[in-house]
Coordinates of C-alpha atoms in Angstrom, one line a residue:
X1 CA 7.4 16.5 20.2
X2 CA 6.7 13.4 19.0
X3 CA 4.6 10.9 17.8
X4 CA 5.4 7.7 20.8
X5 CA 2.4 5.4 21.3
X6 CA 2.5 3.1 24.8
X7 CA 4.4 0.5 23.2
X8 CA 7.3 2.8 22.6
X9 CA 7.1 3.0 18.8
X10 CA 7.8 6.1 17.3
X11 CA 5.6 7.2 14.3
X12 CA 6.9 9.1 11.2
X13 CA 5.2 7.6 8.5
X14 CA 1.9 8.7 7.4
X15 CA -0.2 7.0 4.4
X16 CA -2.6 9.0 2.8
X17 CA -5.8 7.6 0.8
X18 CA -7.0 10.4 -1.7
X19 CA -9.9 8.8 -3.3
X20 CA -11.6 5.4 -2.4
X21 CA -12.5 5.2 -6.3
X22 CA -10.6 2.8 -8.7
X23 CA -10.3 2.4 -12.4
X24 CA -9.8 -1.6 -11.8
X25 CA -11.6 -4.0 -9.0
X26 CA -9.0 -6.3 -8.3
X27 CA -10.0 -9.9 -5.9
X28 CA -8.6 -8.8 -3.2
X29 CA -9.0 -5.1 -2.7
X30 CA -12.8 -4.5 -4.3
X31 CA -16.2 -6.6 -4.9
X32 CA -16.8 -6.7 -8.1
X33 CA -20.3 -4.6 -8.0
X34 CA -22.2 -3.3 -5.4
X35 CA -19.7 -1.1 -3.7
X36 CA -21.0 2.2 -1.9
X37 CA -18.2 5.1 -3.1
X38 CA -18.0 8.2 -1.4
X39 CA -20.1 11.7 -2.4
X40 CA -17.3 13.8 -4.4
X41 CA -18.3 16.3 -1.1
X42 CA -17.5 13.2 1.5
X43 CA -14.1 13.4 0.0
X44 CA -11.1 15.4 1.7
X45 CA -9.9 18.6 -0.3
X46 CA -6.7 19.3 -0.8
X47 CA -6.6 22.2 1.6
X48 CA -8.0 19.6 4.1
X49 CA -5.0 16.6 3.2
X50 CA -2.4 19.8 3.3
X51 CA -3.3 21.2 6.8
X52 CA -3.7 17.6 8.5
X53 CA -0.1 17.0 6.9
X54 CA 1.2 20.1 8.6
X55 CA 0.3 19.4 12.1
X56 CA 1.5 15.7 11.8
X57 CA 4.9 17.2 10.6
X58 CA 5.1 19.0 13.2
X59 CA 4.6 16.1 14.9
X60 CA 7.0 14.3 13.4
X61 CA 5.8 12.9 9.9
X62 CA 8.9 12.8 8.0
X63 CA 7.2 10.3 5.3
X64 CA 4.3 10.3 3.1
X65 CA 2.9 7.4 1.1
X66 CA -0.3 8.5 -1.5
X67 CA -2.6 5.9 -2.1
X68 CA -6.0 5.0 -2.8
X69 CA -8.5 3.5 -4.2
X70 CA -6.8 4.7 -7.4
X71 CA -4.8 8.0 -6.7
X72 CA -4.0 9.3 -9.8
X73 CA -7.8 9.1 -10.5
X74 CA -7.9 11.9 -8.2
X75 CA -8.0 15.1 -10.0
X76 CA -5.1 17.6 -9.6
X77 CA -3.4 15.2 -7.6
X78 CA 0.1 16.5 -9.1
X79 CA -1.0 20.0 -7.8
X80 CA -1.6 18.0 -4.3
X81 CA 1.8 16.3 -4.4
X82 CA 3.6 19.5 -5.0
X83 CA 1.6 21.1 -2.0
X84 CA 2.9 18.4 0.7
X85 CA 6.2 18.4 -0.8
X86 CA 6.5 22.3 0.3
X87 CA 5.9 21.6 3.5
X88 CA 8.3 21.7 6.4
X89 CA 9.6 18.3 7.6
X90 CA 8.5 16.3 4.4
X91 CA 11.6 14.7 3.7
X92 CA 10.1 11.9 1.4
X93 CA 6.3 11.0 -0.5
X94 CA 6.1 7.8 -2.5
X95 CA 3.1 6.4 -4.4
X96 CA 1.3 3.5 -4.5
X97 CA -0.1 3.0 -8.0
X98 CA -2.0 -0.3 -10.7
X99 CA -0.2 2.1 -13.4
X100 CA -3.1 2.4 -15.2
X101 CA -2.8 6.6 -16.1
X102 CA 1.0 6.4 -15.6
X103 CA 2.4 6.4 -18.5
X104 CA 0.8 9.8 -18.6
X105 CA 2.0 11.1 -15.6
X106 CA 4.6 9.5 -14.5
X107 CA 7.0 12.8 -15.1
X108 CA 4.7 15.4 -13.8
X109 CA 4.6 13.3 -10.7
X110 CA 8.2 12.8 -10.6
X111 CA 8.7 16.6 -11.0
X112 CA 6.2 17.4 -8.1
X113 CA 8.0 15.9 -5.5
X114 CA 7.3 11.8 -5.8
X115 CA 10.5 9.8 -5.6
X116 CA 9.7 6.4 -4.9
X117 CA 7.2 4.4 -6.4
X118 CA 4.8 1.1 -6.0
X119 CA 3.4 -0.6 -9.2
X120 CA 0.3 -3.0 -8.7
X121 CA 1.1 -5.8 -11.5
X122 CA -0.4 -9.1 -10.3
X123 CA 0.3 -11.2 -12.8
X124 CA 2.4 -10.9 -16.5
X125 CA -0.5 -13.0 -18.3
X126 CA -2.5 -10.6 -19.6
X127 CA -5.3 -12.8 -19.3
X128 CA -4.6 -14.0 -15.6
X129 CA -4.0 -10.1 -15.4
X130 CA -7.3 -9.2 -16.4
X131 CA -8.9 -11.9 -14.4
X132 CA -7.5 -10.4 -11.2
X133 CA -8.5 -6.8 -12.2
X134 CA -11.4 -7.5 -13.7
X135 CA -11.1 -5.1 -17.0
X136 CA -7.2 -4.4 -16.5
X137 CA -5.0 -4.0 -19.4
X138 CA -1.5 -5.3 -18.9
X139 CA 0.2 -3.3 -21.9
X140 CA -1.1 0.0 -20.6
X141 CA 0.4 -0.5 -16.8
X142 CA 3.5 -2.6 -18.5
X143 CA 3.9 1.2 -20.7
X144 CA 3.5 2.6 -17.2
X145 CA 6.3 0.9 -15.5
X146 CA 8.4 2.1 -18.6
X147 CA 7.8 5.8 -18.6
X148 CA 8.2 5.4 -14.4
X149 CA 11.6 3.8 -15.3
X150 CA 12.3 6.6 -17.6
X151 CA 11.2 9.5 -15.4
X152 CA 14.0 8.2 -12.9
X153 CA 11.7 6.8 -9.8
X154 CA 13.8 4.8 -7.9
X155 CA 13.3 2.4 -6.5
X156 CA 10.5 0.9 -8.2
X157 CA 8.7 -2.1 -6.8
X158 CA 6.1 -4.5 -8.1
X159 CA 3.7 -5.7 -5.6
X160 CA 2.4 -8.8 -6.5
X161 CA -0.7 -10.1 -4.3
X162 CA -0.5 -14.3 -4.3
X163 CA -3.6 -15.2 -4.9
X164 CA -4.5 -19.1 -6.0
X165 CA -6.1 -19.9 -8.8
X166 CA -4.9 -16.6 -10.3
X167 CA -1.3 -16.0 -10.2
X168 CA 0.7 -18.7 -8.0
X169 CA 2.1 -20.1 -11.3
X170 CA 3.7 -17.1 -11.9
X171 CA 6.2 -17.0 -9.0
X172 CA 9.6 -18.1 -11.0
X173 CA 8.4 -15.9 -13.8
X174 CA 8.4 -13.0 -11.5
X175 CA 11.8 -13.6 -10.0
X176 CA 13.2 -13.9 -13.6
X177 CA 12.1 -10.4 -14.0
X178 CA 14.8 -9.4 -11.8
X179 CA 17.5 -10.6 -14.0
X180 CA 17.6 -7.8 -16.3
X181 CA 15.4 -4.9 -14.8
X182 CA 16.7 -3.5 -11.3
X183 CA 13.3 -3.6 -9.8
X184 CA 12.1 -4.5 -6.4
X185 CA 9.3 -7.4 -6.7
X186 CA 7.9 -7.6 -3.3
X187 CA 5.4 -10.7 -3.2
X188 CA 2.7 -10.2 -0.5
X189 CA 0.1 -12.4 1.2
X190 CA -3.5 -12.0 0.3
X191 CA -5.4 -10.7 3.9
X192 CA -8.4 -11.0 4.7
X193 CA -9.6 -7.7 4.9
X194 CA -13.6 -7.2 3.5
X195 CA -13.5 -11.1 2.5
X196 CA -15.7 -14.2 4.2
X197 CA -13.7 -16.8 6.4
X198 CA -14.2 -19.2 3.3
X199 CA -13.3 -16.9 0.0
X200 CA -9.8 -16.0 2.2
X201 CA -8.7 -19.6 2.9
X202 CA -9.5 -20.7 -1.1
X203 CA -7.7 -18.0 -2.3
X204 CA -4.5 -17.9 0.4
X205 CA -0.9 -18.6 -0.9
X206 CA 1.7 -19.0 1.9
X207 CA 5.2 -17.3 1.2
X208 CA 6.9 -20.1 2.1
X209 CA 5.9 -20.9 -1.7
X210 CA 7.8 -18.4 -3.3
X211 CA 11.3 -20.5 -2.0
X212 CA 9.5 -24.4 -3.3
X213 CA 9.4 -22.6 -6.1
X214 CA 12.4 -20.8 -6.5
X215 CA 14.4 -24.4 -5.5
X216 CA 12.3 -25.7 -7.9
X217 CA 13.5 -23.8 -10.5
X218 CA 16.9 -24.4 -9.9
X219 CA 17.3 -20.1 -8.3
X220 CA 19.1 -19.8 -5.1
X221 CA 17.9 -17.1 -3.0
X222 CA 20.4 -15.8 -0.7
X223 CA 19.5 -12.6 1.8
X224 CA 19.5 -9.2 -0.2
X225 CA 19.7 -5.5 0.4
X226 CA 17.8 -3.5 2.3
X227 CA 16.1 -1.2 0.3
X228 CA 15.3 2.6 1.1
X229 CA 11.4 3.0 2.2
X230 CA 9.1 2.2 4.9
X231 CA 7.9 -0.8 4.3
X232 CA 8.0 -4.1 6.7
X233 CA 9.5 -6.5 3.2
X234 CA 11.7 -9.2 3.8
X235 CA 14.5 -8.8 1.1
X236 CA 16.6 -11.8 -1.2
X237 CA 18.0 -11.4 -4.1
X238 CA 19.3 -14.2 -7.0
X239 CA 22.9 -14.0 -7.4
X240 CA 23.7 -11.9 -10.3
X241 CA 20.7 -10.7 -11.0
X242 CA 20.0 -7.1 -11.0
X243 CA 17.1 -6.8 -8.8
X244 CA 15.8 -8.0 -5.8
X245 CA 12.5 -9.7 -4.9
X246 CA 10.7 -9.1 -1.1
X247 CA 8.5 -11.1 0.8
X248 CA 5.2 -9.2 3.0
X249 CA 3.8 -12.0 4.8
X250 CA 1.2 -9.6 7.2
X251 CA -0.7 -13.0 8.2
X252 CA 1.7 -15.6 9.1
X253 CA 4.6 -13.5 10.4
X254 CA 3.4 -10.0 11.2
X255 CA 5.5 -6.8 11.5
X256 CA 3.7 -5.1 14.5
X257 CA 6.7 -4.9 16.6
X258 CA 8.1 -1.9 14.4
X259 CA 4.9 -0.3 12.9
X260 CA 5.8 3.4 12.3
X261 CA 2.5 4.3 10.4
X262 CA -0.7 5.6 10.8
X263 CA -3.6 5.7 8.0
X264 CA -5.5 8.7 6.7
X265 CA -8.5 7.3 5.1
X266 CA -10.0 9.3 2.2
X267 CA -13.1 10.8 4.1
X268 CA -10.8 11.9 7.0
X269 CA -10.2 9.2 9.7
X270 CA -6.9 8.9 11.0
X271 CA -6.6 4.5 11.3
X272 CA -3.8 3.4 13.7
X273 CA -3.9 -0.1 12.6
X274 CA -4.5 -1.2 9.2
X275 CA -6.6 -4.6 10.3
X276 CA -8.8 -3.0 12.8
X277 CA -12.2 -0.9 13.1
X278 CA -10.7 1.8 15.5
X279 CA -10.4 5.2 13.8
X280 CA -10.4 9.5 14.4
X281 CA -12.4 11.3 12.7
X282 CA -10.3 14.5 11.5
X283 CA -11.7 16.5 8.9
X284 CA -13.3 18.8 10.5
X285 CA -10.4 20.2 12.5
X286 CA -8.1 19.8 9.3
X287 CA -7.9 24.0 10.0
X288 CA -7.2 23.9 13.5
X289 CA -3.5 22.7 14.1
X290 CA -3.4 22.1 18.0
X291 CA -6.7 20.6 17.8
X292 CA -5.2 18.2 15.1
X293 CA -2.2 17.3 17.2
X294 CA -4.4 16.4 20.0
X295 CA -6.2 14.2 17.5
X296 CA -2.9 12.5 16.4
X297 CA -2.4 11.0 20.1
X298 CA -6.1 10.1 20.2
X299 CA -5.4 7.9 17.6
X300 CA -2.1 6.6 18.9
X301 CA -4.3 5.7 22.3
X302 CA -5.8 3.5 20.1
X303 CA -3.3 1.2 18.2
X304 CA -2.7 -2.3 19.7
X305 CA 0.5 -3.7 20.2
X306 CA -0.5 -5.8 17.6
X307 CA -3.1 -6.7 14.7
X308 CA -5.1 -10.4 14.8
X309 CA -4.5 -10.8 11.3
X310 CA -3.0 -14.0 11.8
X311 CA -5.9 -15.5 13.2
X312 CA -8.0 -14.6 10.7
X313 CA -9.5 -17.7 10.0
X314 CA -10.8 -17.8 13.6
X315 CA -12.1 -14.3 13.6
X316 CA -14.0 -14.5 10.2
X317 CA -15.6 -17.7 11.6
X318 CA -17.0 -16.6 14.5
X319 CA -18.6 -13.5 13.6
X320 CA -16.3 -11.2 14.6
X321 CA -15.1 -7.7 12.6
X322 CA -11.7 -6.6 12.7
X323 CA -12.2 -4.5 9.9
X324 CA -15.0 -3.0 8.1
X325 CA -13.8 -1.3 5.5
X326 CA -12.3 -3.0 2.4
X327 CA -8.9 -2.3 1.4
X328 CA -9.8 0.2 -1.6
X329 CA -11.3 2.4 1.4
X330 CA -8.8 2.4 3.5
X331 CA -5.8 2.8 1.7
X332 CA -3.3 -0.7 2.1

């Protein structure tokens, strides 16, 4: 069996949101105040994430991504990890991190069965960074990324979220990091996911940007590697520099065509399509396997051949909702 939805892609990719809390409240993923979190008891347990996991692998679901909110503000998530690592068909779990706790953990992680790794880090101004998180502290996730580098994630990636007025100075800076560290800086446009039509267009930075500035600078960017994971990145690399940098631009050229993921929201819903309202509601049957597979398709039945992410703008606009969740709650 597998996991085919009407448009013929094949789905073996699941991400996984363990908490919708956060230790940070970046722009573009959380308000500032007034958000609603889940009751600790609205939350999925980790019997719950484990059985859900075993009837997608059997399934198919080869590949796991945790995320948040915050995951490593979920507690015994190294116990977790280690649980969906034992299971049958898991052939690979990353993590999608702001680095905050991970200097910390980063080897227990590493030792319970995460091998690749995604580092929120917005900006290298620590006071740009801060503006962006809202309380962050860029020496504590900069100490992260060195203890991940240490415990031997690879690869590691920095995803930087464009956002003007923030952090669109720092585009050369960013690819300068590549020089010397072999990372993976993946720049990605700002959607408008829980935002007004007006707050998304002021704060939007088009990737076409990232190669002004790069020619700018006097950096040529010639096509790079492809690198191991499941993301939809666009890859280039400077000549003779160690890493590479990536390009995610979900609004103005999306990646529908090969979506292989679904979404597993913290509370339980299974999301087909990141920028849309349609979900399954799973929890309750996380203990009944065939009941869970049925669910799976349910929730393939439901993903369009493509998002509207691109018209954005128009949506927001005229009142319409392709998403009501922010991105904390469901996962990125």
């Amino acid at each position: 069996m597998a996991l085919v939805d009407r448009f013929e892609r094949v789905h073996d990719y699941l991400r996984i949101s363990v908490t919708d809390r956060c230790n940070l409240r970046c722009v573009y993923c959380m308000p500032a105040e007034g958000m609603q979190f889940l009751d600790e008891s609205e939350v999925m347990t980790d019997d719950e994430i484990v059985g859900i996991v075993k009837a997608g692998a059997e399934l198919g679901i080869r590949k796991l991504r945790i995320t948040g909110g915050e995951p490593t503000v979920r507690k015994n998530l190294v116990e977790l990890v280690e649980r969906l690592a034992a299971i049958p068909g898991i052939e690979d779990i990353a993590l999608t991190t702001n680095g905050m706790t991970l200097r910390e953990q980063a080897h227990a992680l590493k030792r319970a069965g995460i091998s690749r790794l995604n580092l929120s880090l917005d900006s290298m101004k620590p006071e740009a960074f801060q503006a962006i998180t809202r309380h962050g502290d860029y020496v504590r996730v900069w100490r992260g990324l060195e203890a991940a580098i240490e415990a031997g994630f690879s690869p590691i990636k920095l995803n930087v979220v464009l956002v003007k007025g923030f952090n669109e100075t720092e585009i050369v800076e960013f690819i300068r990091l590549t020089k010397e560290w072999p990372l993976i800086v993946r720049f990605i446009e700002y959607m408008p996911i829980g935002q007004d039509a007006d707050q998304w267009r002021a704060r939007y930075v088009p990737l076409t940007q990232v190669f002004e500035e790069a020619k700018a600078a006097g950096l040529t960017l010639e096509a790079g590697d492809q690198v191991r994971g499941n993301g939809p990145a666009e890859y280039f690399r400077v000549p003779g520099f160690a890493g590479q940098i990536g390009l995610i631009h979900p609004v103005s050229d999306h990646f529908c065509a090969t979506c292989n993921r679904l979404r597993l929201t913290a509370d339980g819903k299974l999301k087909p399509c990141l920028y849309w309202e349609d979900e399954v509601s799973v929890r309750d049957c996380a203990h009944d396997p065939e009941k869970l597979k049925e669910l799976f398709y349910r929730a393939l039945k439901l993903k369009p051949e493509k998002h509207e992410m691109a018209r954005a703008g128009e949506l927001l606009e005229n009142g319409l909702t392709p998403t009501w969740r922010a991105m904390s709650q469901i996962g990125g």
